[in-house]
PDB file of N, CA and C in Angstrom:
ATOM      1  N   MET Z   1       8.219 -10.600  22.897  1.00  0.00           N
ATOM      2  CA  MET Z   1       9.437  -9.869  22.665  1.00  0.00           C
ATOM      3  C   MET Z   1       9.141  -8.728  21.704  1.00  0.00           C
ATOM      4  N   LYS Z   2       9.637  -7.568  21.979  1.00  0.00           N
ATOM      5  CA  LYS Z   2       9.440  -6.406  21.111  1.00  0.00           C
ATOM      6  C   LYS Z   2      10.733  -6.086  20.395  1.00  0.00           C
ATOM      7  N   TYR Z   3      10.579  -5.614  19.174  1.00  0.00           N
ATOM      8  CA  TYR Z   3      11.724  -5.215  18.368  1.00  0.00           C
ATOM      9  C   TYR Z   3      11.596  -3.750  18.009  1.00  0.00           C
ATOM     10  N   ILE Z   4      12.693  -3.093  17.882  1.00  0.00           N
ATOM     11  CA  ILE Z   4      12.705  -1.717  17.400  1.00  0.00           C
ATOM     12  C   ILE Z   4      13.188  -1.770  15.956  1.00  0.00           C
ATOM     13  N   ILE Z   5      12.342  -1.267  15.048  1.00  0.00           N
ATOM     14  CA  ILE Z   5      12.737  -1.242  13.647  1.00  0.00           C
ATOM     15  C   ILE Z   5      12.629   0.190  13.133  1.00  0.00           C
ATOM     16  N   THR Z   6      13.415   0.488  12.138  1.00  0.00           N
ATOM     17  CA  THR Z   6      13.421   1.843  11.597  1.00  0.00           C
ATOM     18  C   THR Z   6      12.147   2.101  10.813  1.00  0.00           C
ATOM     19  N   GLU Z   7      11.840   3.380  10.652  1.00  0.00           N
ATOM     20  CA  GLU Z   7      10.656   3.755   9.878  1.00  0.00           C
ATOM     21  C   GLU Z   7      10.768   3.258   8.440  1.00  0.00           C
ATOM     22  N   SER Z   8      11.947   3.348   7.862  1.00  0.00           N
ATOM     23  CA  SER Z   8      12.114   2.905   6.472  1.00  0.00           C
ATOM     24  C   SER Z   8      11.904   1.394   6.353  1.00  0.00           C
ATOM     25  N   ARG Z   9      12.355   0.642   7.344  1.00  0.00           N
ATOM     26  CA  ARG Z   9      12.152  -0.811   7.339  1.00  0.00           C
ATOM     27  C   ARG Z   9      10.667  -1.145   7.467  1.00  0.00           C
ATOM     28  N   LEU Z  10       9.972  -0.439   8.350  1.00  0.00           N
ATOM     29  CA  LEU Z  10       8.540  -0.661   8.526  1.00  0.00           C
ATOM     30  C   LEU Z  10       7.791  -0.317   7.245  1.00  0.00           C
ATOM     31  N   ARG Z  11       8.179   0.768   6.616  1.00  0.00           N
ATOM     32  CA  ARG Z  11       7.581   1.187   5.338  1.00  0.00           C
ATOM     33  C   ARG Z  11       7.762   0.085   4.288  1.00  0.00           C
ATOM     34  N   LYS Z  12       8.950  -0.506   4.241  1.00  0.00           N
ATOM     35  CA  LYS Z  12       9.218  -1.599   3.300  1.00  0.00           C
ATOM     36  C   LYS Z  12       8.346  -2.815   3.595  1.00  0.00           C
ATOM     37  N   LEU Z  13       8.147  -3.112   4.877  1.00  0.00           N
ATOM     38  CA  LEU Z  13       7.293  -4.249   5.257  1.00  0.00           C
ATOM     39  C   LEU Z  13       5.848  -4.026   4.828  1.00  0.00           C
ATOM     40  N   VAL Z  14       5.332  -2.828   5.066  1.00  0.00           N
ATOM     41  CA  VAL Z  14       3.956  -2.518   4.664  1.00  0.00           C
ATOM     42  C   VAL Z  14       3.839  -2.591   3.139  1.00  0.00           C
ATOM     43  N   ASN Z  15       4.806  -2.016   2.421  1.00  0.00           N
ATOM     44  CA  ASN Z  15       4.780  -2.063   0.955  1.00  0.00           C
ATOM     45  C   ASN Z  15       4.825  -3.498   0.444  1.00  0.00           C
ATOM     46  N   LYS Z  16       5.656  -4.313   1.055  1.00  0.00           N
ATOM     47  CA  LYS Z  16       5.757  -5.716   0.647  1.00  0.00           C
ATOM     48  C   LYS Z  16       4.429  -6.435   0.884  1.00  0.00           C
ATOM     49  N   TYR Z  17       3.807  -6.145   2.019  1.00  0.00           N
ATOM     50  CA  TYR Z  17       2.499  -6.737   2.316  1.00  0.00           C
ATOM     51  C   TYR Z  17       1.465  -6.302   1.280  1.00  0.00           C
ATOM     52  N   LEU Z  18       1.414  -5.009   0.982  1.00  0.00           N
ATOM     53  CA  LEU Z  18       0.459  -4.514  -0.014  1.00  0.00           C
ATOM     54  C   LEU Z  18       0.716  -5.143  -1.379  1.00  0.00           C
ATOM     55  N   ASP Z  19       1.993  -5.283  -1.746  1.00  0.00           N
ATOM     56  CA  ASP Z  19       2.344  -5.912  -3.028  1.00  0.00           C
ATOM     57  C   ASP Z  19       1.884  -7.360  -3.085  1.00  0.00           C
ATOM     58  N   SER Z  20       1.817  -8.021  -1.943  1.00  0.00           N
ATOM     59  CA  SER Z  20       1.432  -9.431  -1.920  1.00  0.00           C
ATOM     60  C   SER Z  20      -0.077  -9.642  -2.052  1.00  0.00           C
ATOM     61  N   LEU Z  21      -0.846  -8.589  -1.830  1.00  0.00           N
ATOM     62  CA  LEU Z  21      -2.300  -8.708  -1.934  1.00  0.00           C
ATOM     63  C   LEU Z  21      -2.716  -8.734  -3.401  1.00  0.00           C
ATOM     64  N   ASP Z  22      -3.760  -9.445  -3.679  1.00  0.00           N
ATOM     65  CA  ASP Z  22      -4.209  -9.644  -5.061  1.00  0.00           C
ATOM     66  C   ASP Z  22      -5.273  -8.597  -5.425  1.00  0.00           C
ATOM     67  N   PHE Z  23      -4.823  -7.339  -5.562  1.00  0.00           N
ATOM     68  CA  PHE Z  23      -5.748  -6.271  -5.927  1.00  0.00           C
ATOM     69  C   PHE Z  23      -6.176  -6.415  -7.387  1.00  0.00           C
ATOM     70  N   THR Z  24      -7.430  -6.106  -7.641  1.00  0.00           N
ATOM     71  CA  THR Z  24      -7.938  -6.019  -9.005  1.00  0.00           C
ATOM     72  C   THR Z  24      -8.095  -4.541  -9.340  1.00  0.00           C
ATOM     73  N   TYR Z  25      -7.510  -4.151 -10.453  1.00  0.00           N
ATOM     74  CA  TYR Z  25      -7.520  -2.752 -10.891  1.00  0.00           C
ATOM     75  C   TYR Z  25      -8.631  -2.566 -11.919  1.00  0.00           C
ATOM     76  N   GLN Z  26      -9.465  -1.548 -11.724  1.00  0.00           N
ATOM     77  CA  GLN Z  26     -10.498  -1.218 -12.702  1.00  0.00           C
ATOM     78  C   GLN Z  26     -10.447   0.275 -12.969  1.00  0.00           C
ATOM     79  N   LYS Z  27     -10.126   0.633 -14.196  1.00  0.00           N
ATOM     80  CA  LYS Z  27     -10.018   2.037 -14.572  1.00  0.00           C
ATOM     81  C   LYS Z  27     -11.367   2.553 -15.045  1.00  0.00           C
ATOM     82  N   ARG Z  28     -11.693   3.770 -14.652  1.00  0.00           N
ATOM     83  CA  ARG Z  28     -12.864   4.450 -15.202  1.00  0.00           C
ATOM     84  C   ARG Z  28     -12.463   5.076 -16.524  1.00  0.00           C
ATOM     85  N   LEU Z  29     -13.431   5.438 -17.299  1.00  0.00           N
ATOM     86  CA  LEU Z  29     -13.156   6.004 -18.619  1.00  0.00           C
ATOM     87  C   LEU Z  29     -12.785   7.470 -18.579  1.00  0.00           C
ATOM     88  N   LYS Z  30     -12.949   8.139 -17.445  1.00  0.00           N
ATOM     89  CA  LYS Z  30     -12.673   9.575 -17.414  1.00  0.00           C
ATOM     90  C   LYS Z  30     -11.603   9.935 -16.395  1.00  0.00           C
ATOM     91  N   ASN Z  31     -10.807  10.912 -16.719  1.00  0.00           N
ATOM     92  CA  ASN Z  31      -9.878  11.580 -15.795  1.00  0.00           C
ATOM     93  C   ASN Z  31      -8.882  10.665 -15.088  1.00  0.00           C
ATOM     94  N   GLY Z  32      -8.642   9.476 -15.611  1.00  0.00           N
ATOM     95  CA  GLY Z  32      -7.675   8.581 -14.988  1.00  0.00           C
ATOM     96  C   GLY Z  32      -8.114   8.002 -13.653  1.00  0.00           C
ATOM     97  N   GLU Z  33      -9.416   8.070 -13.366  1.00  0.00           N
ATOM     98  CA  GLU Z  33      -9.925   7.557 -12.099  1.00  0.00           C
ATOM     99  C   GLU Z  33      -9.917   6.030 -12.122  1.00  0.00           C
ATOM    100  N   PHE Z  34      -9.762   5.423 -10.932  1.00  0.00           N
ATOM    101  CA  PHE Z  34      -9.744   3.972 -10.873  1.00  0.00           C
ATOM    102  C   PHE Z  34     -10.173   3.455  -9.510  1.00  0.00           C
ATOM    103  N   PHE Z  35     -10.453   2.161  -9.479  1.00  0.00           N
ATOM    104  CA  PHE Z  35     -10.781   1.431  -8.256  1.00  0.00           C
ATOM    105  C   PHE Z  35      -9.746   0.333  -8.071  1.00  0.00           C
ATOM    106  N   LEU Z  36      -9.455  -0.009  -6.825  1.00  0.00           N
ATOM    107  CA  LEU Z  36      -8.685  -1.212  -6.493  1.00  0.00           C
ATOM    108  C   LEU Z  36      -9.565  -2.074  -5.606  1.00  0.00           C
ATOM    109  N   PHE Z  37      -9.828  -3.281  -6.076  1.00  0.00           N
ATOM    110  CA  PHE Z  37     -10.684  -4.219  -5.350  1.00  0.00           C
ATOM    111  C   PHE Z  37      -9.836  -5.307  -4.720  1.00  0.00           C
ATOM    112  N   LEU Z  38     -10.299  -5.809  -3.594  1.00  0.00           N
ATOM    113  CA  LEU Z  38      -9.699  -6.964  -2.942  1.00  0.00           C
ATOM    114  C   LEU Z  38     -10.859  -7.877  -2.560  1.00  0.00           C
ATOM    115  N   ASP Z  39     -10.856  -9.088  -3.079  1.00  0.00           N
ATOM    116  CA  ASP Z  39     -11.968 -10.026  -2.851  1.00  0.00           C
ATOM    117  C   ASP Z  39     -13.316  -9.391  -3.209  1.00  0.00           C
ATOM    118  N   LYS Z  40     -13.346  -8.727  -4.345  1.00  0.00           N
ATOM    119  CA  LYS Z  40     -14.553  -8.084  -4.902  1.00  0.00           C
ATOM    120  C   LYS Z  40     -15.080  -6.920  -4.057  1.00  0.00           C
ATOM    121  N   LYS Z  41     -14.287  -6.443  -3.108  1.00  0.00           N
ATOM    122  CA  LYS Z  41     -14.667  -5.281  -2.298  1.00  0.00           C
ATOM    123  C   LYS Z  41     -13.760  -4.121  -2.662  1.00  0.00           C
ATOM    124  N   THR Z  42     -14.351  -2.939  -2.834  1.00  0.00           N
ATOM    125  CA  THR Z  42     -13.553  -1.756  -3.132  1.00  0.00           C
ATOM    126  C   THR Z  42     -12.736  -1.385  -1.907  1.00  0.00           C
ATOM    127  N   ILE Z  43     -11.413  -1.262  -2.095  1.00  0.00           N
ATOM    128  CA  ILE Z  43     -10.519  -0.867  -1.007  1.00  0.00           C
ATOM    129  C   ILE Z  43     -10.040   0.565  -1.219  1.00  0.00           C
ATOM    130  N   PHE Z  44      -9.639   0.871  -2.456  1.00  0.00           N
ATOM    131  CA  PHE Z  44      -9.192   2.212  -2.814  1.00  0.00           C
ATOM    132  C   PHE Z  44     -10.022   2.705  -3.996  1.00  0.00           C
ATOM    133  N   GLU Z  45     -10.351   3.996  -3.967  1.00  0.00           N
ATOM    134  CA  GLU Z  45     -10.995   4.639  -5.117  1.00  0.00           C
ATOM    135  C   GLU Z  45     -10.315   5.985  -5.333  1.00  0.00           C
ATOM    136  N   TYR Z  46      -9.731   6.133  -6.518  1.00  0.00           N
ATOM    137  CA  TYR Z  46      -9.043   7.376  -6.862  1.00  0.00           C
ATOM    138  C   TYR Z  46      -9.988   8.233  -7.693  1.00  0.00           C
ATOM    139  N   MET Z  47     -10.237   9.454  -7.221  1.00  0.00           N
ATOM    140  CA  MET Z  47     -11.119  10.396  -7.903  1.00  0.00           C
ATOM    141  C   MET Z  47     -10.308  11.605  -8.343  1.00  0.00           C
ATOM    142  N   ASN Z  48     -10.531  12.029  -9.573  1.00  0.00           N
ATOM    143  CA  ASN Z  48      -9.855  13.200 -10.119  1.00  0.00           C
ATOM    144  C   ASN Z  48     -10.925  14.112 -10.711  1.00  0.00           C
ATOM    145  N   ILE Z  49     -11.065  15.308 -10.157  1.00  0.00           N
ATOM    146  CA  ILE Z  49     -12.077  16.258 -10.627  1.00  0.00           C
ATOM    147  C   ILE Z  49     -11.341  17.508 -11.097  1.00  0.00           C
ATOM    148  N   PRO Z  50     -10.922  17.517 -12.392  1.00  0.00           N
ATOM    149  CA  PRO Z  50     -10.117  18.639 -12.893  1.00  0.00           C
ATOM    150  C   PRO Z  50     -10.818  19.987 -12.794  1.00  0.00           C
ATOM    151  N   GLU Z  51     -12.150  19.992 -12.972  1.00  0.00           N
ATOM    152  CA  GLU Z  51     -12.900  21.255 -12.915  1.00  0.00           C
ATOM    153  C   GLU Z  51     -12.740  21.934 -11.558  1.00  0.00           C
ATOM    154  N   GLU Z  52     -12.556  21.145 -10.530  1.00  0.00           N
ATOM    155  CA  GLU Z  52     -12.395  21.674  -9.167  1.00  0.00           C
ATOM    156  C   GLU Z  52     -10.942  21.609  -8.709  1.00  0.00           C
ATOM    157  N   ASN Z  53     -10.054  21.182  -9.612  1.00  0.00           N
ATOM    158  CA  ASN Z  53      -8.639  21.023  -9.281  1.00  0.00           C
ATOM    159  C   ASN Z  53      -8.479  20.188  -8.002  1.00  0.00           C
ATOM    160  N   ARG Z  54      -9.196  19.052  -7.987  1.00  0.00           N
ATOM    161  CA  ARG Z  54      -9.221  18.221  -6.784  1.00  0.00           C
ATOM    162  C   ARG Z  54      -8.983  16.759  -7.127  1.00  0.00           C
ATOM    163  N   LYS Z  55      -8.113  16.116  -6.347  1.00  0.00           N
ATOM    164  CA  LYS Z  55      -7.856  14.683  -6.437  1.00  0.00           C
ATOM    165  C   LYS Z  55      -8.017  14.119  -5.041  1.00  0.00           C
ATOM    166  N   THR Z  56      -8.601  12.937  -4.945  1.00  0.00           N
ATOM    167  CA  THR Z  56      -8.822  12.320  -3.645  1.00  0.00           C
ATOM    168  C   THR Z  56      -8.670  10.813  -3.758  1.00  0.00           C
ATOM    169  N   LEU Z  57      -8.124  10.209  -2.722  1.00  0.00           N
ATOM    170  CA  LEU Z  57      -8.077   8.762  -2.607  1.00  0.00           C
ATOM    171  C   LEU Z  57      -9.001   8.361  -1.464  1.00  0.00           C
ATOM    172  N   TRP Z  58     -10.042   7.614  -1.807  1.00  0.00           N
ATOM    173  CA  TRP Z  58     -10.950   7.086  -0.803  1.00  0.00           C
ATOM    174  C   TRP Z  58     -10.415   5.732  -0.381  1.00  0.00           C
ATOM    175  N   ILE Z  59     -10.311   5.500   0.920  1.00  0.00           N
ATOM    176  CA  ILE Z  59      -9.770   4.246   1.442  1.00  0.00           C
ATOM    177  C   ILE Z  59     -10.782   3.651   2.420  1.00  0.00           C
ATOM    178  N   LYS Z  60     -11.106   2.376   2.231  1.00  0.00           N
ATOM    179  CA  LYS Z  60     -12.043   1.706   3.137  1.00  0.00           C
ATOM    180  C   LYS Z  60     -11.468   1.675   4.543  1.00  0.00           C
ATOM    181  N   PHE Z  61     -12.236   2.186   5.495  1.00  0.00           N
ATOM    182  CA  PHE Z  61     -11.749   2.283   6.862  1.00  0.00           C
ATOM    183  C   PHE Z  61     -11.481   0.916   7.497  1.00  0.00           C
ATOM    184  N   PRO Z  62     -12.311  -0.123   7.249  1.00  0.00           N
ATOM    185  CA  PRO Z  62     -11.973  -1.440   7.813  1.00  0.00           C
ATOM    186  C   PRO Z  62     -10.603  -1.953   7.341  1.00  0.00           C
ATOM    187  N   PHE Z  63     -10.211  -1.611   6.121  1.00  0.00           N
ATOM    188  CA  PHE Z  63      -8.889  -1.995   5.617  1.00  0.00           C
ATOM    189  C   PHE Z  63      -7.793  -1.277   6.409  1.00  0.00           C
ATOM    190  N   ILE Z  64      -8.008   0.008   6.674  1.00  0.00           N
ATOM    191  CA  ILE Z  64      -7.062   0.782   7.487  1.00  0.00           C
ATOM    192  C   ILE Z  64      -6.936   0.157   8.878  1.00  0.00           C
ATOM    193  N   LEU Z  65      -8.071  -0.177   9.491  1.00  0.00           N
ATOM    194  CA  LEU Z  65      -8.051  -0.780  10.833  1.00  0.00           C
ATOM    195  C   LEU Z  65      -7.301  -2.108  10.825  1.00  0.00           C
ATOM    196  N   ASN Z  66      -7.510  -2.901   9.791  1.00  0.00           N
ATOM    197  CA  ASN Z  66      -6.826  -4.186   9.676  1.00  0.00           C
ATOM    198  C   ASN Z  66      -5.306  -3.993   9.610  1.00  0.00           C
ATOM    199  N   LEU Z  67      -4.868  -3.055   8.788  1.00  0.00           N
ATOM    200  CA  LEU Z  67      -3.430  -2.788   8.680  1.00  0.00           C
ATOM    201  C   LEU Z  67      -2.868  -2.223   9.976  1.00  0.00           C
ATOM    202  N   ARG Z  68      -3.647  -1.406  10.655  1.00  0.00           N
ATOM    203  CA  ARG Z  68      -3.204  -0.881  11.959  1.00  0.00           C
ATOM    204  C   ARG Z  68      -2.949  -2.026  12.929  1.00  0.00           C
ATOM    205  N   ASP Z  69      -3.859  -3.013  12.926  1.00  0.00           N
ATOM    206  CA  ASP Z  69      -3.703  -4.168  13.811  1.00  0.00           C
ATOM    207  C   ASP Z  69      -2.486  -5.006  13.440  1.00  0.00           C
ATOM    208  N   ILE Z  70      -2.285  -5.212  12.152  1.00  0.00           N
ATOM    209  CA  ILE Z  70      -1.160  -6.038  11.691  1.00  0.00           C
ATOM    210  C   ILE Z  70       0.175  -5.388  12.020  1.00  0.00           C
ATOM    211  N   PHE Z  71       0.300  -4.094  11.739  1.00  0.00           N
ATOM    212  CA  PHE Z  71       1.596  -3.429  11.842  1.00  0.00           C
ATOM    213  C   PHE Z  71       1.774  -2.571  13.090  1.00  0.00           C
ATOM    214  N   GLY Z  72       0.718  -2.420  13.888  1.00  0.00           N
ATOM    215  CA  GLY Z  72       0.838  -1.639  15.124  1.00  0.00           C
ATOM    216  C   GLY Z  72       1.073  -0.162  14.883  1.00  0.00           C
ATOM    217  N   LEU Z  73       0.535   0.347  13.776  1.00  0.00           N
ATOM    218  CA  LEU Z  73       0.700   1.761  13.437  1.00  0.00           C
ATOM    219  C   LEU Z  73      -0.574   2.533  13.728  1.00  0.00           C
ATOM    220  N   GLU Z  74      -0.421   3.815  13.970  1.00  0.00           N
ATOM    221  CA  GLU Z  74      -1.572   4.703  14.080  1.00  0.00           C
ATOM    222  C   GLU Z  74      -1.995   5.115  12.674  1.00  0.00           C
ATOM    223  N   THR Z  75      -3.220   5.559  12.530  1.00  0.00           N
ATOM    224  CA  THR Z  75      -3.732   5.949  11.218  1.00  0.00           C
ATOM    225  C   THR Z  75      -2.866   7.020  10.576  1.00  0.00           C
ATOM    226  N   ASP Z  76      -2.455   8.018  11.349  1.00  0.00           N
ATOM    227  CA  ASP Z  76      -1.648   9.105  10.777  1.00  0.00           C
ATOM    228  C   ASP Z  76      -0.251   8.639  10.358  1.00  0.00           C
ATOM    229  N   GLU Z  77       0.204   7.494  10.851  1.00  0.00           N
ATOM    230  CA  GLU Z  77       1.472   6.917  10.408  1.00  0.00           C
ATOM    231  C   GLU Z  77       1.276   6.043   9.169  1.00  0.00           C
ATOM    232  N   LEU Z  78       0.128   5.403   9.088  1.00  0.00           N
ATOM    233  CA  LEU Z  78      -0.162   4.451   8.021  1.00  0.00           C
ATOM    234  C   LEU Z  78      -0.573   5.127   6.713  1.00  0.00           C
ATOM    235  N   ILE Z  79      -1.369   6.173   6.784  1.00  0.00           N
ATOM    236  CA  ILE Z  79      -1.911   6.812   5.578  1.00  0.00           C
ATOM    237  C   ILE Z  79      -0.825   7.286   4.618  1.00  0.00           C
ATOM    238  N   PRO Z  80       0.235   7.960   5.073  1.00  0.00           N
ATOM    239  CA  PRO Z  80       1.281   8.351   4.124  1.00  0.00           C
ATOM    240  C   PRO Z  80       1.905   7.156   3.395  1.00  0.00           C
ATOM    241  N   ILE Z  81       2.044   6.038   4.094  1.00  0.00           N
ATOM    242  CA  ILE Z  81       2.595   4.839   3.459  1.00  0.00           C
ATOM    243  C   ILE Z  81       1.645   4.337   2.376  1.00  0.00           C
ATOM    244  N   LEU Z  82       0.355   4.301   2.680  1.00  0.00           N
ATOM    245  CA  LEU Z  82      -0.640   3.844   1.695  1.00  0.00           C
ATOM    246  C   LEU Z  82      -0.674   4.768   0.476  1.00  0.00           C
ATOM    247  N   ILE Z  83      -0.673   6.066   0.721  1.00  0.00           N
ATOM    248  CA  ILE Z  83      -0.722   7.021  -0.389  1.00  0.00           C
ATOM    249  C   ILE Z  83       0.534   6.921  -1.237  1.00  0.00           C
ATOM    250  N   ASP Z  84       1.690   6.812  -0.612  1.00  0.00           N
ATOM    251  CA  ASP Z  84       2.933   6.661  -1.377  1.00  0.00           C
ATOM    252  C   ASP Z  84       2.915   5.376  -2.200  1.00  0.00           C
ATOM    253  N   TRP Z  85       2.357   4.306  -1.642  1.00  0.00           N
ATOM    254  CA  TRP Z  85       2.269   3.030  -2.369  1.00  0.00           C
ATOM    255  C   TRP Z  85       1.368   3.178  -3.601  1.00  0.00           C
ATOM    256  N   VAL Z  86       0.227   3.825  -3.427  1.00  0.00           N
ATOM    257  CA  VAL Z  86      -0.676   4.051  -4.573  1.00  0.00           C
ATOM    258  C   VAL Z  86       0.012   4.946  -5.602  1.00  0.00           C
ATOM    259  N   ASN Z  87       0.654   6.016  -5.153  1.00  0.00           N
ATOM    260  CA  ASN Z  87       1.370   6.905  -6.078  1.00  0.00           C
ATOM    261  C   ASN Z  87       2.411   6.131  -6.885  1.00  0.00           C
ATOM    262  N   GLU Z  88       3.178   5.316  -6.214  1.00  0.00           N
ATOM    263  CA  GLU Z  88       4.268   4.583  -6.874  1.00  0.00           C
ATOM    264  C   GLU Z  88       3.753   3.511  -7.839  1.00  0.00           C
ATOM    265  N   ASN Z  89       2.682   2.840  -7.456  1.00  0.00           N
ATOM    266  CA  ASN Z  89       2.210   1.699  -8.252  1.00  0.00           C
ATOM    267  C   ASN Z  89       1.145   2.043  -9.284  1.00  0.00           C
ATOM    268  N   TYR Z  90       0.487   3.184  -9.129  1.00  0.00           N
ATOM    269  CA  TYR Z  90      -0.619   3.509 -10.030  1.00  0.00           C
ATOM    270  C   TYR Z  90      -0.500   4.897 -10.661  1.00  0.00           C
ATOM    271  N   GLY Z  91       0.668   5.510 -10.548  1.00  0.00           N
ATOM    272  CA  GLY Z  91       0.955   6.736 -11.270  1.00  0.00           C
ATOM    273  C   GLY Z  91       0.194   7.971 -10.834  1.00  0.00           C
ATOM    274  N   THR Z  92      -0.254   7.998  -9.596  1.00  0.00           N
ATOM    275  CA  THR Z  92      -0.939   9.190  -9.095  1.00  0.00           C
ATOM    276  C   THR Z  92       0.104  10.107  -8.456  1.00  0.00           C
ATOM    277  N   ASP Z  93      -0.327  11.312  -8.137  1.00  0.00           N
ATOM    278  CA  ASP Z  93       0.576  12.268  -7.479  1.00  0.00           C
ATOM    279  C   ASP Z  93      -0.128  12.935  -6.300  1.00  0.00           C
ATOM    280  N   LEU Z  94      -0.699  12.099  -5.458  1.00  0.00           N
ATOM    281  CA  LEU Z  94      -1.451  12.592  -4.311  1.00  0.00           C
ATOM    282  C   LEU Z  94      -0.520  13.028  -3.182  1.00  0.00           C
ATOM    283  N   SER Z  95      -0.926  14.078  -2.482  1.00  0.00           N
ATOM    284  CA  SER Z  95      -0.215  14.449  -1.265  1.00  0.00           C
ATOM    285  C   SER Z  95      -0.795  13.616  -0.118  1.00  0.00           C
ATOM    286  N   HIS Z  96      -0.145  13.656   1.019  1.00  0.00           N
ATOM    287  CA  HIS Z  96      -0.599  12.846   2.146  1.00  0.00           C
ATOM    288  C   HIS Z  96      -1.900  13.346   2.758  1.00  0.00           C
ATOM    289  N   GLU Z  97      -2.356  14.503   2.350  1.00  0.00           N
ATOM    290  CA  GLU Z  97      -3.617  15.045   2.865  1.00  0.00           C
ATOM    291  C   GLU Z  97      -4.800  14.733   1.932  1.00  0.00           C
ATOM    292  N   GLN Z  98      -4.543  14.196   0.768  1.00  0.00           N
ATOM    293  CA  GLN Z  98      -5.607  13.995  -0.230  1.00  0.00           C
ATOM    294  C   GLN Z  98      -6.234  12.603  -0.115  1.00  0.00           C
ATOM    295  N   TRP Z  99      -6.853  12.351   1.014  1.00  0.00           N
ATOM    296  CA  TRP Z  99      -7.512  11.076   1.196  1.00  0.00           C
ATOM    297  C   TRP Z  99      -8.724  11.265   2.098  1.00  0.00           C
ATOM    298  N   ASN Z 100      -9.628  10.295   2.036  1.00  0.00           N
ATOM    299  CA  ASN Z 100     -10.795  10.279   2.885  1.00  0.00           C
ATOM    300  C   ASN Z 100     -11.132   8.836   3.234  1.00  0.00           C
ATOM    301  N   PRO Z 101     -11.546   8.583   4.486  1.00  0.00           N
ATOM    302  CA  PRO Z 101     -11.992   7.238   4.827  1.00  0.00           C
ATOM    303  C   PRO Z 101     -13.417   7.037   4.323  1.00  0.00           C
ATOM    304  N   VAL Z 102     -13.743   5.818   4.011  1.00  0.00           N
ATOM    305  CA  VAL Z 102     -15.114   5.483   3.613  1.00  0.00           C
ATOM    306  C   VAL Z 102     -15.464   4.146   4.221  1.00  0.00           C
ATOM    307  N   GLY Z 103     -16.717   4.046   4.668  1.00  0.00           N
ATOM    308  CA  GLY Z 103     -17.335   2.852   5.241  1.00  0.00           C
ATOM    309  C   GLY Z 103     -16.440   1.792   5.618  1.00  0.00           C
TER     310      GLY Z 103
END
């Protein structure tokens, strides 16, 4: 059986799922950079390079694929939700274009 749910409802479901995961936060000593680990694996890495006026969120691609499978979303639908979640929970101000997949 298929259900039609609103984008805002789906966004809430993804956020709730992310909130339920046991991320470990590790801050670097410079520029507010940090890592988020899940089961000792880096999932998110926030990089801030003020000299180049550049901020980037690196996201492990297998994690993206896993979430795509769980929620049935395409990558371009999922990434804005992930970035907004990181912005809201970790005080960043990334745009939806400031990310890169990694391994």
